[in-house]
mmCIF file of C-alpha atoms in Angstrom:
data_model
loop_
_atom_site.group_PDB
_atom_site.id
_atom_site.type_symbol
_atom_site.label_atom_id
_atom_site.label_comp_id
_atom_site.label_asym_id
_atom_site.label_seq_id
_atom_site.Cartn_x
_atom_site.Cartn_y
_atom_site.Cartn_z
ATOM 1 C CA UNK A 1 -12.887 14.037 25.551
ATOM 2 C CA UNK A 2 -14.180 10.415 25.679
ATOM 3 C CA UNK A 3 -17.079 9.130 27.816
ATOM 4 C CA UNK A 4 -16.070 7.176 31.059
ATOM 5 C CA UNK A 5 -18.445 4.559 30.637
ATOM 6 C CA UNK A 6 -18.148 3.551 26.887
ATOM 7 C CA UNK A 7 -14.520 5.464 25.753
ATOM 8 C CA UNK A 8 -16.479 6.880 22.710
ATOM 9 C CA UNK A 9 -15.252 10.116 21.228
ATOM 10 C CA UNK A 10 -17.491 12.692 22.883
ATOM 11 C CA UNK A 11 -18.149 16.489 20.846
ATOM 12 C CA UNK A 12 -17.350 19.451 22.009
ATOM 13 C CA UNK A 13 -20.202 20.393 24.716
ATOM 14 C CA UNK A 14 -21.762 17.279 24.664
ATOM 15 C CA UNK A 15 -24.169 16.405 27.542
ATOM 16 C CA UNK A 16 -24.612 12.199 26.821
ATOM 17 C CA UNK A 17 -22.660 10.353 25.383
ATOM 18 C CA UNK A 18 -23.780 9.478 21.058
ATOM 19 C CA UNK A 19 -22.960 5.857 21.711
ATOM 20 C CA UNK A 20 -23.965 4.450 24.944
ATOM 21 C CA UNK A 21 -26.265 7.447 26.356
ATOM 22 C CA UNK A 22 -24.516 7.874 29.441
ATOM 23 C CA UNK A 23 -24.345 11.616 30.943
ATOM 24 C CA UNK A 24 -21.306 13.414 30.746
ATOM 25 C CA UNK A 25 -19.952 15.287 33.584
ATOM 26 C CA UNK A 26 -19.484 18.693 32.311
ATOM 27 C CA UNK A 27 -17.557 19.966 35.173
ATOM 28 C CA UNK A 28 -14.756 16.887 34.949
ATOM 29 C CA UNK A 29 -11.189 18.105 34.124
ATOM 30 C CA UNK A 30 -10.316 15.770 30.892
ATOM 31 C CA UNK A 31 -6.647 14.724 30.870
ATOM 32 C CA UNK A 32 -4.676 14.614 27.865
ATOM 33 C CA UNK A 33 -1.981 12.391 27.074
ATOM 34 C CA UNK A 34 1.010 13.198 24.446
ATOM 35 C CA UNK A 35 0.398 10.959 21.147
ATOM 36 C CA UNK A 36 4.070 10.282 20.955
ATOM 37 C CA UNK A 37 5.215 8.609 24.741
ATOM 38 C CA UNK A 38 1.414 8.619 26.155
ATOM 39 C CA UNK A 39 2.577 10.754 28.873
ATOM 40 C CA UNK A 40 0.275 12.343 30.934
ATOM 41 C CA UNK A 41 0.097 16.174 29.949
ATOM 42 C CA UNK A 42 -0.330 19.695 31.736
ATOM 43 C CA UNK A 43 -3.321 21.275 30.875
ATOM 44 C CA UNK A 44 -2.459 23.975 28.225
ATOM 45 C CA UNK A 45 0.521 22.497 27.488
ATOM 46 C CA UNK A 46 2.286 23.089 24.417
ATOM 47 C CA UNK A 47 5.120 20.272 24.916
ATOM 48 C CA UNK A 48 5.342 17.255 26.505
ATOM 49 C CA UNK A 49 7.440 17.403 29.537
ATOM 50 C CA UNK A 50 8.524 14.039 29.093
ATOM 51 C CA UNK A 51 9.249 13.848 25.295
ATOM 52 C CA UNK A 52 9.276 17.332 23.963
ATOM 53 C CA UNK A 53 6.997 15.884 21.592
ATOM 54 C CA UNK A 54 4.279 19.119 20.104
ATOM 55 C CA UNK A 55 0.685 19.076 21.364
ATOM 56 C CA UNK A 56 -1.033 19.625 18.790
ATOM 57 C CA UNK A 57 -5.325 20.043 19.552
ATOM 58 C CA UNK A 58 -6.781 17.372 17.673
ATOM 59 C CA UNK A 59 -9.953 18.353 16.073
ATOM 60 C CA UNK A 60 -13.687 17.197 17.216
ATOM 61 C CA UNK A 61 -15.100 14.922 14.649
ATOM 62 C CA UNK A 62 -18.290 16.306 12.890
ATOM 63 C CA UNK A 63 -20.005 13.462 13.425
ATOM 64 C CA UNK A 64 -19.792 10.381 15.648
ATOM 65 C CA UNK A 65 -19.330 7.702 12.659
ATOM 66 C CA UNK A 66 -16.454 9.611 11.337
ATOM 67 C CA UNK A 67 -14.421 8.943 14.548
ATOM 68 C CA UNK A 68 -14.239 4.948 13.370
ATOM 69 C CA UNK A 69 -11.147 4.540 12.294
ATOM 70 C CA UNK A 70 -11.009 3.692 8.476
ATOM 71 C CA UNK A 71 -8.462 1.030 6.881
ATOM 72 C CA UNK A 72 -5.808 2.781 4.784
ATOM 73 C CA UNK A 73 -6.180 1.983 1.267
ATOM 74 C CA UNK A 74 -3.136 0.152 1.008
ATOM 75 C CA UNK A 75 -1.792 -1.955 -2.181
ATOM 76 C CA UNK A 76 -3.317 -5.172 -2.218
ATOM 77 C CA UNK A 77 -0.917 -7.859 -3.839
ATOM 78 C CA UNK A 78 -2.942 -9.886 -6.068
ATOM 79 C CA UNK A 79 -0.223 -12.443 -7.196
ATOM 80 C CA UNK A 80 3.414 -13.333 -7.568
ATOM 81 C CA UNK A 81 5.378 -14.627 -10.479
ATOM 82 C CA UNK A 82 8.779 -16.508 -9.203
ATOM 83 C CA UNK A 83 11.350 -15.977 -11.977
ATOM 84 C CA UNK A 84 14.282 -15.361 -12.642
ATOM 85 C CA UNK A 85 13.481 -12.762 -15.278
ATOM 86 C CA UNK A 86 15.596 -10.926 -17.611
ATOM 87 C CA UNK A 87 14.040 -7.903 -18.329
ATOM 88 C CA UNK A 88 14.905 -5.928 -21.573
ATOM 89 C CA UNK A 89 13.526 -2.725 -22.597
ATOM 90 C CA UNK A 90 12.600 -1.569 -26.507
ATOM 91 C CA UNK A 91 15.921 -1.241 -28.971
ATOM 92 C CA UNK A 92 18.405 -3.089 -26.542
ATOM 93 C CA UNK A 93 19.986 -5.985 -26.409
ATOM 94 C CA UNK A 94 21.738 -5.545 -23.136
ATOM 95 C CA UNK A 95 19.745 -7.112 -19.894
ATOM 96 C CA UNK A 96 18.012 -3.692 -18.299
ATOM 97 C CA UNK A 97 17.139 -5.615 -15.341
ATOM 98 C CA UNK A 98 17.718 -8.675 -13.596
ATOM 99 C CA UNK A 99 15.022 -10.150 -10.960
ATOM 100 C CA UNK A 100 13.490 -13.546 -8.571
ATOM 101 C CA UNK A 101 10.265 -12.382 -8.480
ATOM 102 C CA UNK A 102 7.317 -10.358 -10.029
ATOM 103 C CA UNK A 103 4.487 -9.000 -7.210
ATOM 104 C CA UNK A 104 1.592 -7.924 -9.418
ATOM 105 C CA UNK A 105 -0.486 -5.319 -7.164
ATOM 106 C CA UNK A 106 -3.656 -3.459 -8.654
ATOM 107 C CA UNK A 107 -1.877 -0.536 -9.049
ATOM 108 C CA UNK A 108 1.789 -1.847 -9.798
ATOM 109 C CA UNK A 109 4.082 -4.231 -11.315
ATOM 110 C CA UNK A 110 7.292 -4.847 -8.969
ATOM 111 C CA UNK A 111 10.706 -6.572 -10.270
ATOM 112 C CA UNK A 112 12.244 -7.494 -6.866
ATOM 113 C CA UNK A 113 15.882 -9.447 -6.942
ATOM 114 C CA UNK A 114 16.019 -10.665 -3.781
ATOM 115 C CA UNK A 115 14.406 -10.526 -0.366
ATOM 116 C CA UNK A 116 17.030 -8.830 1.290
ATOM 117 C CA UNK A 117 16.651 -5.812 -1.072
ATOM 118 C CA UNK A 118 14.999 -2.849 0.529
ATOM 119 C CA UNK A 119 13.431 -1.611 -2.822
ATOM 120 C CA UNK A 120 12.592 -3.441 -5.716
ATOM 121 C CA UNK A 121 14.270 -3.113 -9.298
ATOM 122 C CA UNK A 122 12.170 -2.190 -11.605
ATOM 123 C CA UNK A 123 8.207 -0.930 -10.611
ATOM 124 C CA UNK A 124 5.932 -0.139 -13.445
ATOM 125 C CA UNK A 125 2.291 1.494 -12.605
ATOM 126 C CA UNK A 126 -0.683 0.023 -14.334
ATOM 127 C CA UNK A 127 -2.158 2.968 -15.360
ATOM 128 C CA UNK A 128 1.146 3.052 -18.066
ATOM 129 C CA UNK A 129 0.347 -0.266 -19.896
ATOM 130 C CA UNK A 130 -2.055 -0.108 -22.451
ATOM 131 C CA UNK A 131 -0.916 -3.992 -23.925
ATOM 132 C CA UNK A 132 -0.028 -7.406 -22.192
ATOM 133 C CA UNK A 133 1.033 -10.367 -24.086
ATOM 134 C CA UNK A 134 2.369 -13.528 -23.306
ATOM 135 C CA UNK A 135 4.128 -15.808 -25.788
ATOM 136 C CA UNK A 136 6.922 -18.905 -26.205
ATOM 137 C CA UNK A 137 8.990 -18.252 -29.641
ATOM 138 C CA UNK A 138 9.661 -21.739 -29.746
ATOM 139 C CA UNK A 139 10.005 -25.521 -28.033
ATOM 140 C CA UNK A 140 13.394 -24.056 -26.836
ATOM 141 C CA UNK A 141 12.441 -20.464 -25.366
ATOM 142 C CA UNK A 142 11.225 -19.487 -22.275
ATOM 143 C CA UNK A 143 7.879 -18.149 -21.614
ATOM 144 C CA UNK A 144 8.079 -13.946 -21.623
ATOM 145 C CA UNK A 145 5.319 -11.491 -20.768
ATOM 146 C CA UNK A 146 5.243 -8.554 -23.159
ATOM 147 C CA UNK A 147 4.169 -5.086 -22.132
ATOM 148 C CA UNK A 148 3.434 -2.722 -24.128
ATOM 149 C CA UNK A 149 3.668 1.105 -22.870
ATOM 150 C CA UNK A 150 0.822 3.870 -23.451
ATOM 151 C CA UNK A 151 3.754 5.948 -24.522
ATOM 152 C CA UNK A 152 5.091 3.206 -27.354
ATOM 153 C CA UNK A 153 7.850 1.491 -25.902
ATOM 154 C CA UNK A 154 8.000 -2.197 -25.328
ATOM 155 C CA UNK A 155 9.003 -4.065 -21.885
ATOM 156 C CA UNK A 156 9.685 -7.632 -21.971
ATOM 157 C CA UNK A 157 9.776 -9.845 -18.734
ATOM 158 C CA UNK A 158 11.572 -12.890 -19.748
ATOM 159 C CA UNK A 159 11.975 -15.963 -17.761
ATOM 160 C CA UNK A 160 15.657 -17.711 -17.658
ATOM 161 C CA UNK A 161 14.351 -20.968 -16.240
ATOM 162 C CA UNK A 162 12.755 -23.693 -18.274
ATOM 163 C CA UNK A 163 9.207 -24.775 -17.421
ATOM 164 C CA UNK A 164 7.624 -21.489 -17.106
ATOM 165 C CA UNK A 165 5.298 -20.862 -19.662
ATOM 166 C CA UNK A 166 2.516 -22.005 -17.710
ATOM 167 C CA UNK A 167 3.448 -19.209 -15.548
ATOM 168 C CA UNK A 168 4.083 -16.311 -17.477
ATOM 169 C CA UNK A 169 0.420 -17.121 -19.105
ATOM 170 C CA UNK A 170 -0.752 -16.849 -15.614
ATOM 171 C CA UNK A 171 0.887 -13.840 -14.963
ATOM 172 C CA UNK A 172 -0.268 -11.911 -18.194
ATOM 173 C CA UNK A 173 -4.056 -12.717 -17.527
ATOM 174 C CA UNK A 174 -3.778 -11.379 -14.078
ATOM 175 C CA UNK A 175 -1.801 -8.480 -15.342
ATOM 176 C CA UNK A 176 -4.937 -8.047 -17.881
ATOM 177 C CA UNK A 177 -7.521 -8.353 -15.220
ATOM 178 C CA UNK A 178 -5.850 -5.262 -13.874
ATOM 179 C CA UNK A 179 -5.906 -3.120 -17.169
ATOM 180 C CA UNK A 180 -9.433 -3.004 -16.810
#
């Protein structure tokens, strides 16, 4: 039920209203609408005429600060590496994987090939790395961003374009910040 003169989320039995002190009018019929096609529904209804969507009773919030909607702790994407990168896991000399870009979230490391892809190639959690180096062989190599695994193997992020040490240093501190 929600209050005619603010829309706050009223309790169960409630004679005023928690946010704006207005009365409530006990005796008013409260309409319910279905949360799928915001029809209008029957009271006691189990379906939604319109959608055959289930009513399900939502329950009263225990108190009136819990009804304020909370942002969902989504990934937040901290930075992006643009590539290309070869990456090559521990013992192989074949190319493992083969990606544009790097998005380096809190949680996650994500090897994405293109934009068009709908998931990315290669996604290492955090929480797995206990190690991140960056280093340039030589005048003549790349940079490459070494991780090493909690569980002993080594992943190496190589970049296939010239100028990119700068970048891959970049990368491996804000990788680091992340480890914690």
């Amino acid at each position: 039920m929600c209050c005619k003169n603010c829309g706050a989320s009223l309790g169960a039995g409630a004679k005023f209203c928690s946010q704006c002190g207005a009365p409530v009018n006990a005796g008013a019929e409260t309409k319910k609408y279905c949360r799928n096609c915001h029809s209008e529904l029957e009271p006691g209804a189990l379906f939604c005429p319109e959608c055959g969507y289930r009513v399900v009773e939502e329950p009263e919030p225990s108190n009136p600060d819990s009804s304020i909607l909370e942002p969902q702790n989504e990934a937040k994407l901290l930075g992006q590496a643009e590539g290309p990168f070869a990456c090559r896991m521990q013992g192989t000399e074949n190319l493992s994987e083969f990606g544009l870009s790097l998005l380096i979230y809190e949680e996650r490391l994500e090897l994405w090939k293109g934009i068009r892809e709908q998931n990315p190639r290669l996604i290492i959690q955090m929480r797995d790395i206990s190690l991140v180096q960056n280093r340039k062989v030589n005048a003549l190599t790349n940079g490459c961003i070494l991780l090493l695994m909690k569980n002993g193997e080594k992943i190496s992020l190589n970049y296939t374009s010239g100028s990119t040490n700068l970048q891959a240093e970049n990368a491996a501190a804000l990788i680091r910040s992340c480890l914690g």
